[in-house]
Short mmCIF file of C-alpha atoms in Angstrom, two decimals:
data_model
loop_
_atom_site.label_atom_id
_atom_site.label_comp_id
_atom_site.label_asym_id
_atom_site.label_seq_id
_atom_site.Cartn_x
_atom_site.Cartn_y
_atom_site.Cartn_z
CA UNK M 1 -85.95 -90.09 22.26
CA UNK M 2 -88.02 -89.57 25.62
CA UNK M 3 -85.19 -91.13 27.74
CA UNK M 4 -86.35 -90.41 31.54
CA UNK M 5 -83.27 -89.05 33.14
CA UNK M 6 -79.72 -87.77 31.81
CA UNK M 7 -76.94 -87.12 34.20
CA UNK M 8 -75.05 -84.90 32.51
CA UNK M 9 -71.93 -84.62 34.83
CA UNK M 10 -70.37 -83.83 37.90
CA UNK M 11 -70.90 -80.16 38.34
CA UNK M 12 -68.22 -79.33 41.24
CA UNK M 13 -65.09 -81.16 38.75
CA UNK M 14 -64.52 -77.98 36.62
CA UNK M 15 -65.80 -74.69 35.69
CA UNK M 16 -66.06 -76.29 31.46
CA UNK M 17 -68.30 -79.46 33.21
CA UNK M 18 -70.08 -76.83 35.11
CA UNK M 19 -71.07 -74.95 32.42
CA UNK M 20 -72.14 -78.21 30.46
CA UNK M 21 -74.36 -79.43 33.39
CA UNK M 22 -76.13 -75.83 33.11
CA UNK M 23 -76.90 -75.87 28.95
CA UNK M 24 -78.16 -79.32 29.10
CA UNK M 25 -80.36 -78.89 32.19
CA UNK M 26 -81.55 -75.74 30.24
CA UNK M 27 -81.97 -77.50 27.00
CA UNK M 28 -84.60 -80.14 27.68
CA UNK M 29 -87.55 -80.85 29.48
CA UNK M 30 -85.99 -84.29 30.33
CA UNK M 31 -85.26 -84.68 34.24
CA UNK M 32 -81.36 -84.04 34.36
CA UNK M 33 -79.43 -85.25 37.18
CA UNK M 34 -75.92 -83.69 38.66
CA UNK M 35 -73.19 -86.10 40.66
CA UNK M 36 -71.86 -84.63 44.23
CA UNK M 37 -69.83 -86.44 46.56
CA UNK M 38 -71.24 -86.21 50.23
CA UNK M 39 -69.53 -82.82 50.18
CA UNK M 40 -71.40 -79.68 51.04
CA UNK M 41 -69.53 -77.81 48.15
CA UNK M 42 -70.17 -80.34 45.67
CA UNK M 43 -73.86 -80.31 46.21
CA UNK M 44 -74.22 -76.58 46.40
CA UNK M 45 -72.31 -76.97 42.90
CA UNK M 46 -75.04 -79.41 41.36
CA UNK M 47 -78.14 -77.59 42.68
CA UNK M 48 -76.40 -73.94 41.36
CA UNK M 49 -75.97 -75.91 37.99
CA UNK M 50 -79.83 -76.03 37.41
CA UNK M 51 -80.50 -79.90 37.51
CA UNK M 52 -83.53 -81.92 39.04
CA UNK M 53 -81.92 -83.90 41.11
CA UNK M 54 -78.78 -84.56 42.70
CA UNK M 55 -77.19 -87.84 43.04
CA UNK M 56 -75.08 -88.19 46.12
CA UNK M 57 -72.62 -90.96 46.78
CA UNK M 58 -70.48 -92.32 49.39
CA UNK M 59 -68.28 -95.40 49.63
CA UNK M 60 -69.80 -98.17 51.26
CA UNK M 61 -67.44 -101.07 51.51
CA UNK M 62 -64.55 -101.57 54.17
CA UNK M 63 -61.61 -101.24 51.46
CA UNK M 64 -63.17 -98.38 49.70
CA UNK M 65 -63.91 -97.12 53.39
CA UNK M 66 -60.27 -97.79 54.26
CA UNK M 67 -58.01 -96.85 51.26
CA UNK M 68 -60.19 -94.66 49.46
CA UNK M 69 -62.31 -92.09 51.20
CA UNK M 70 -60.24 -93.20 54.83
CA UNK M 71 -63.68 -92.49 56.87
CA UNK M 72 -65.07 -94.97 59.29
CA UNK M 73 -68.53 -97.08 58.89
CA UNK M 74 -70.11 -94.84 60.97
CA UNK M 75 -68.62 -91.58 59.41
CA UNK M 76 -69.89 -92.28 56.12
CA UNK M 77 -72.98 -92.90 56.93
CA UNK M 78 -73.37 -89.67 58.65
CA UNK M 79 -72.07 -87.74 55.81
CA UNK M 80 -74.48 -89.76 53.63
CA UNK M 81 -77.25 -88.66 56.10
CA UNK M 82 -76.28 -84.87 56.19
CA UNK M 83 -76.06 -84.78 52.36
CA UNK M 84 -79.41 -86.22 51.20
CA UNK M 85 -81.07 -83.36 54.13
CA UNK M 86 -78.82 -80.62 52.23
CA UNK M 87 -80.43 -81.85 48.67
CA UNK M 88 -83.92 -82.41 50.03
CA UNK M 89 -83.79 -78.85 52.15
CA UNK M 90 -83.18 -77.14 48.74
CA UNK M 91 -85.65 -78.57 47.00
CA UNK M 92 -84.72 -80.47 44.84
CA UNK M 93 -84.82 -84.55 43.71
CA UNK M 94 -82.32 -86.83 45.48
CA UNK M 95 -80.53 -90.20 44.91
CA UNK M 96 -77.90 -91.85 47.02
CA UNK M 97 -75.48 -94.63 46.13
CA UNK M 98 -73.63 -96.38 48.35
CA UNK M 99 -70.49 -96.97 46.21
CA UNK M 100 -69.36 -100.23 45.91
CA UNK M 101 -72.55 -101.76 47.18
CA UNK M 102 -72.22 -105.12 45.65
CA UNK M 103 -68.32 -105.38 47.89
CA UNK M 104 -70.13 -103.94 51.04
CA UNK M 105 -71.35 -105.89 53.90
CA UNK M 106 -75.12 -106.40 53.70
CA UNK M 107 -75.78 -105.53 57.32
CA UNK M 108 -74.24 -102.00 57.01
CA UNK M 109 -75.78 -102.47 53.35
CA UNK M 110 -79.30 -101.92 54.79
CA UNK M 111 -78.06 -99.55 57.94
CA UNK M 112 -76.83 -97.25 55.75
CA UNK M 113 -80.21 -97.97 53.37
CA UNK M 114 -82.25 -97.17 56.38
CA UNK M 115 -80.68 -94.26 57.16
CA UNK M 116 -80.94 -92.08 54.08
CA UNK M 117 -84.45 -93.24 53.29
CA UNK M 118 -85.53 -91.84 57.29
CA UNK M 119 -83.00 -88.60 55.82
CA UNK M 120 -85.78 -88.82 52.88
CA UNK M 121 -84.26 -89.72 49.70
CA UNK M 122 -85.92 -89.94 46.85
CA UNK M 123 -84.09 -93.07 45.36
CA UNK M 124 -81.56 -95.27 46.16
CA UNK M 125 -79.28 -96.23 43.76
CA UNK M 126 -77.25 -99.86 44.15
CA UNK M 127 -73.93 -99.77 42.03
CA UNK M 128 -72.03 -102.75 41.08
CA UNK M 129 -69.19 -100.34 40.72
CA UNK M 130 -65.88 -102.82 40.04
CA UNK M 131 -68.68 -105.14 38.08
CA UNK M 132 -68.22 -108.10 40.08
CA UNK M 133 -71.93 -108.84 40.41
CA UNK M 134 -73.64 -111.86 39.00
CA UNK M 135 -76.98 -112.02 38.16
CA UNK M 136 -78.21 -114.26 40.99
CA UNK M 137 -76.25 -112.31 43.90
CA UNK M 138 -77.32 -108.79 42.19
CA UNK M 139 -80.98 -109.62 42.43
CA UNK M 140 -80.19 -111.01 45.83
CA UNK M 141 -78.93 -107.48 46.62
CA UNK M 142 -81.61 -105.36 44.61
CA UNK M 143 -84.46 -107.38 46.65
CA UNK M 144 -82.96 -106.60 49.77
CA UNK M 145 -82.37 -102.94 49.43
CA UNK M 146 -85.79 -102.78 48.18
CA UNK M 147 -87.26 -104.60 51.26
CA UNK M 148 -85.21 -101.76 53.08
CA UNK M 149 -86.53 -98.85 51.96
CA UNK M 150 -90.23 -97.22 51.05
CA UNK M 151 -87.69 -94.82 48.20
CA UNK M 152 -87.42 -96.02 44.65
CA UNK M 153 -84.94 -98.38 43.83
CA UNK M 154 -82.27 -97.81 40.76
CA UNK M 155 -79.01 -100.00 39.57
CA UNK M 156 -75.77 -98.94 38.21
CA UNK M 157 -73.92 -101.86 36.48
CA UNK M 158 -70.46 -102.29 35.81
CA UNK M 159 -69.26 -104.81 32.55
CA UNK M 160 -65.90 -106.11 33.54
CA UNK M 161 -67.11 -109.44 33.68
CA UNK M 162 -69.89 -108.50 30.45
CA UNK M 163 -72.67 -108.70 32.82
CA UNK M 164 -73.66 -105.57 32.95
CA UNK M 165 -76.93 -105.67 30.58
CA UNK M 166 -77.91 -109.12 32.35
CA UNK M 167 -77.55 -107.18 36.03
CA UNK M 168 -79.34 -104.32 35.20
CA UNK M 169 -82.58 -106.57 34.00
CA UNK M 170 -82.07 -108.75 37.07
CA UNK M 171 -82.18 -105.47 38.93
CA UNK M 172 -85.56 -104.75 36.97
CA UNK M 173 -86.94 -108.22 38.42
CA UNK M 174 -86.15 -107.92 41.94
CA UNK M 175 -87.78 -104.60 41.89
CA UNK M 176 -85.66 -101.96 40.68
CA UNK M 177 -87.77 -99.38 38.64
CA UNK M 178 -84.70 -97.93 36.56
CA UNK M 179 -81.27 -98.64 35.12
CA UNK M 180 -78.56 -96.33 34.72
CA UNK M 181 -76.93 -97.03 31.36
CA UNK M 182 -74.79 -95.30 28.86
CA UNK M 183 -74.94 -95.13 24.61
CA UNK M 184 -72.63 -97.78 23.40
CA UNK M 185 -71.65 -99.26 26.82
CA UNK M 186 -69.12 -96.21 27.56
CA UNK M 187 -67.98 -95.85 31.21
CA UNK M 188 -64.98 -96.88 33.43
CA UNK M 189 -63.24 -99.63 32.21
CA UNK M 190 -65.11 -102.25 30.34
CA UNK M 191 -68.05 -99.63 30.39
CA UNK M 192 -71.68 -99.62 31.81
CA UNK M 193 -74.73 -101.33 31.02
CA UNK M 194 -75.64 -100.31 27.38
CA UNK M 195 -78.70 -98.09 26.93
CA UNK M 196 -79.63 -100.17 23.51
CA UNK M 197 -78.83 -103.66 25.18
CA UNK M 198 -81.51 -102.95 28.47
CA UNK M 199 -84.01 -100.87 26.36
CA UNK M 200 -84.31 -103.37 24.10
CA UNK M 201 -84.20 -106.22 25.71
CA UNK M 202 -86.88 -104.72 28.22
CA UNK M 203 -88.88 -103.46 25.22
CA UNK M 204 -88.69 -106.86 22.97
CA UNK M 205 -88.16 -109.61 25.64
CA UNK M 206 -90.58 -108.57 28.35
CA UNK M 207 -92.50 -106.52 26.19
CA UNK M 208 -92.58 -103.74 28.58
CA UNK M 209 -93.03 -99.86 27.19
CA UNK M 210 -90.08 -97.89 28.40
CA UNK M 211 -91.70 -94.71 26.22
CA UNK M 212 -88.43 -94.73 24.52
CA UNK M 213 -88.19 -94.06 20.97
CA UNK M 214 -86.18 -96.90 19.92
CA UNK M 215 -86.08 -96.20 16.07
CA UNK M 216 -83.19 -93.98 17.06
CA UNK M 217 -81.17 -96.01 18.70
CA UNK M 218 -78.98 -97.02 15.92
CA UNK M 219 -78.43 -93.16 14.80
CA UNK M 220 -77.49 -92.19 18.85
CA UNK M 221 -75.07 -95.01 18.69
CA UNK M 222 -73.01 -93.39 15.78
CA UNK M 223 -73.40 -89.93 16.89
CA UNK M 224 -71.77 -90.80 20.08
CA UNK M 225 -69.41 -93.45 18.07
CA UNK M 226 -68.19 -90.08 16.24
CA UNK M 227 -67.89 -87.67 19.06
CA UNK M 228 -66.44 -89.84 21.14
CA UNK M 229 -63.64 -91.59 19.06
CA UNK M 230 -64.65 -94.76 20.37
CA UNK M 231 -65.42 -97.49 17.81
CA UNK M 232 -68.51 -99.85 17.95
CA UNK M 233 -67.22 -102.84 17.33
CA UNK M 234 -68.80 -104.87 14.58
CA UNK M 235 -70.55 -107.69 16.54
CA UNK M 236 -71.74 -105.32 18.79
CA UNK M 237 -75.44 -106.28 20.19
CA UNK M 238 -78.33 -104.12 18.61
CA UNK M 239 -75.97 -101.54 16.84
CA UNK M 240 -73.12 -103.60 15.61
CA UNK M 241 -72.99 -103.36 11.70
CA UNK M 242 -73.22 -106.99 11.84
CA UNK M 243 -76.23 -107.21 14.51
CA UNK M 244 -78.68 -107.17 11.25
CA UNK M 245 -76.29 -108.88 8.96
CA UNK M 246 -76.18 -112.69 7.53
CA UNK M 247 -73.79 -114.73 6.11
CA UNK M 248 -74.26 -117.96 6.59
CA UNK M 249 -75.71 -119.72 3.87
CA UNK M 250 -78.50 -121.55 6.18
CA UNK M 251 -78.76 -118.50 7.99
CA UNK M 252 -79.74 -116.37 4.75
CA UNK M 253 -81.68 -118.81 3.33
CA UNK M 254 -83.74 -119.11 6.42
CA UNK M 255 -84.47 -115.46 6.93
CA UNK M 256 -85.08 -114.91 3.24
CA UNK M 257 -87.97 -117.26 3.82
CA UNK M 258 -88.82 -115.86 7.46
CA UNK M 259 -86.90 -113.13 9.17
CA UNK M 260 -87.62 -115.15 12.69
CA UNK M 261 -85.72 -118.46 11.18
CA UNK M 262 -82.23 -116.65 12.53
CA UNK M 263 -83.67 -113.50 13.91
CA UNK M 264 -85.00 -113.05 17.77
CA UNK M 265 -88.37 -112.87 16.50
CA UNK M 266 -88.97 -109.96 18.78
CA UNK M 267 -86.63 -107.40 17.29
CA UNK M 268 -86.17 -106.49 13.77
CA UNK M 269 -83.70 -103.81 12.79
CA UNK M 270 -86.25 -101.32 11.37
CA UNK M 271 -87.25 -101.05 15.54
CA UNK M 272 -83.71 -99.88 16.13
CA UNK M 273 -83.47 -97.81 12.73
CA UNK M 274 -81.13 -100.26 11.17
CA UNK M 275 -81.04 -102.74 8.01
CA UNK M 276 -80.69 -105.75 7.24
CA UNK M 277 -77.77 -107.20 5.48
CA UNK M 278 -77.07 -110.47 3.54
CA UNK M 279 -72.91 -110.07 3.48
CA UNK M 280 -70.94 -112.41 1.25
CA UNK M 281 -68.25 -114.52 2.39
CA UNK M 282 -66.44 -117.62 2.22
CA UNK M 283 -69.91 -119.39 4.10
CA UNK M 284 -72.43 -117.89 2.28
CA UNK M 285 -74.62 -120.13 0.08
CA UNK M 286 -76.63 -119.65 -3.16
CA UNK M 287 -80.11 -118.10 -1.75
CA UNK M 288 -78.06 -114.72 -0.52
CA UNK M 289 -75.71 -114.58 -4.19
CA UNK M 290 -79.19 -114.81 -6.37
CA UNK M 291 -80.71 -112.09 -4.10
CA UNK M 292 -77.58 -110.03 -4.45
CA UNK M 293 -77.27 -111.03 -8.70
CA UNK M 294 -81.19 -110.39 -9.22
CA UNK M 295 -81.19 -107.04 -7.12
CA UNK M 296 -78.18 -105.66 -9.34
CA UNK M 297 -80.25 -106.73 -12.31
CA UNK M 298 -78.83 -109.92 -13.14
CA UNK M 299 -81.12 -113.36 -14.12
CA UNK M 300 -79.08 -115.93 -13.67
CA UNK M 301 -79.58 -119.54 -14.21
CA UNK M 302 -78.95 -121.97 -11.58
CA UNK M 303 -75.93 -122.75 -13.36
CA UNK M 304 -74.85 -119.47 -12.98
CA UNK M 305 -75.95 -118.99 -9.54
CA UNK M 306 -73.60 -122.25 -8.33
CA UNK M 307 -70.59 -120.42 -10.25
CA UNK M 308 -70.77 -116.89 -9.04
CA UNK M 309 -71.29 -118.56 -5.25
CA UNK M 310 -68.46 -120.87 -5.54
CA UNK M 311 -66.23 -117.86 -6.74
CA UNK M 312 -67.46 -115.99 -3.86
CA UNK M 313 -66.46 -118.71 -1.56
CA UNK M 314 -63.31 -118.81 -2.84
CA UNK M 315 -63.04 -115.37 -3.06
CA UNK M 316 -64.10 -114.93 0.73
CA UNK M 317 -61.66 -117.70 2.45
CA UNK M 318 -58.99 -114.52 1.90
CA UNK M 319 -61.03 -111.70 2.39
CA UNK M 320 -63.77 -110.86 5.34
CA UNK M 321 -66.06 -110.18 3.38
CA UNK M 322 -66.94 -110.18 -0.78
CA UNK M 323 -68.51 -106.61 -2.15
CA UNK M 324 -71.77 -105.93 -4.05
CA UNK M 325 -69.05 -104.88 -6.69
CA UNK M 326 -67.07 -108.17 -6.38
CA UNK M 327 -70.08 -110.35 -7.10
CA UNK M 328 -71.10 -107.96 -10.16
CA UNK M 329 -67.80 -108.36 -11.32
CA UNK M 330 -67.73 -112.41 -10.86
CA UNK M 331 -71.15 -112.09 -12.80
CA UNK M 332 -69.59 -110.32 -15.84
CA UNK M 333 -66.91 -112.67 -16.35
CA UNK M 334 -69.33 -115.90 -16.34
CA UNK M 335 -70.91 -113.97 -18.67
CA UNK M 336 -74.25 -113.61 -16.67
CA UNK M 337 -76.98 -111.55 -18.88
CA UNK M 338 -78.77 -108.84 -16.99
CA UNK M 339 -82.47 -108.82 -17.21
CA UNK M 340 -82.62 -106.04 -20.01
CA UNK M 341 -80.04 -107.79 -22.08
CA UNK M 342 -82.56 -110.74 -21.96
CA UNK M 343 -83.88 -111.71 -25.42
CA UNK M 344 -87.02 -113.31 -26.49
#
């Protein structure tokens, strides 16, 4: 699909996600990234893995500082320091985070900043790691960090408050040039910024070419879906079964006419490599049961049509949802003709 970077794991947590980090940075051309604390053995770990570039990270903020890594202001930025030299005196591509950016003080916010991009980083990534970023203060945050630093700027967003999509564009506006996001919004907690959600949205709403081959997205979504047990729910955005699907009758009827009636207008499901769907339920409305009666073969009369859709009105108020087969059958016992039974 042409995506830019993968980082396929943390190289130092286990000899199995060792091993992994090595196949896949030995399996594609694609830039792949390993994850090292500012630990000496942990970035000896991703550069013997085989990856591109190494992604450091330290905790920036005073009650990550304090609880979590215990380390001072100072101490952690010296360890950041020391550990972006290690990566760039081996060769090899670096980003730094400072974890917890969005909960860390902005002056030490651009000290630290300062510091690894004079230690010569490649990028600097800005995480809204507990996700309590808005859109507004993130691209306060993004713009500043970029003012900071001649390195190239990259976001990590968090969803526990469902910004994370929304954050990672904002990050794209205040200068960011690239998003880390994950298939189906899996990650910590309520997840990461969706790879489907920011790709498309940057590719149909700012009509900007990522180079991604979006006609996969919907197949990527259920491969991961199916390896990793984790469901997609239905009104998911972009791969959701229902993203593409209509119900209501003024809905259907409008996109029957024009997709763009009900539709964005800027993204239609064959760019995603998805249908579209006109479901039957308890609000849809005659346009969608003709289309369904005609495509099975039916010609029904007006008449007709009003029946079958008041049946599968009726029908719908105790189900979700009515079935191709359902309507058939509701055509059969009105005694609806198919089109070869028609006689002249």
């Amino acid at each position: 699909m042409r995506t830019h970077v993968i980082e396929a794991g943390f190289p130092v947590n286990s000899e199995a996600e060792f091993e992994a980090v090595s196949d896949i940075a030995a399996a594609t051309d694609t830039t792949v990234c390993g994850l090292a604390r500012v630990v000496e053995g942990d970035i000896e770990a991703a550069i013997d893995s085989g990856v591109e570039m190494v992604h450091v990270f330290v905790s920036t903020s005073d009650v990550q500082l304090e609880d979590s890594m215990h380390a001072t202001r100072m101490e952690a930025k010296e360890r950041a320091v020391d550990a972006v030299e290690q990566v760039k005196d081996a060769g090899v591509e670096c980003m730094f985070s400072p974890m917890d950016a969005t909960r860390t003080d902005p002056d030490y916010l651009t000290e630290i900043v300062e510091a690894v991009s004079d230690a010569g980083t490649d990028w600097i990534n800005i995480p809204d790691t507990c996700g309590v970023a808005m859109p507004t203060s993130f691209g306060k945050t993004v713009k500043a960090v970029v003012e900071a630093t001649d390195a190239r700027v990259d976001v990590h967003t968090h969803d526990d408050f469902g910004m994370a999509a929304a954050n990672a564009v904002m990050g794209f506006e205040n200068g960011a040039e690239q998003a880390q996001v994950s298939v189906n919004g899996i990650g910590e907690r309520a997840g990461n910024a969706a790879y489907e959600e920011v790709v498309m949205a940057v590719e149909s709403v700012y009509g900007v070419d990522t180079g991604i081959d979006t006609t996969q997205i919907t197949k990527l979504a259920r491969i991961v879906e199916d390896a990793s047990d984790i469901p997609v729910p239905a009104n998911k955005p972009v791969t959701g079964r229902n993203a593409f699907a209509h119900e209501s009758g003024i809905h259907a009827a409008g996109v029957i006419e024009n997709t763009d009636t009900f539709e964005t207008g800027v993204m239609t499901p064959e760019m995603v490599g998805a249908e579209r769907e006109f479901v039957l339920g308890k609000h849809t409305g005659t346009h969608s049961v003709r289309k369904h009666l005609v495509e099975a073969g039916f010609d029904p009369s007006d008449g007709e049509v009003r029946e079958i859709t008041k049946r599968v009105k009726e029908y719908g108020s105790g189900k979700r949802q009515v079935t191709a087969g359902d309507v058939e059958r509701f055509a059969r016992e009105a005694g609806v003709e198919r089109e070869e039974e028609v006689r002249i």
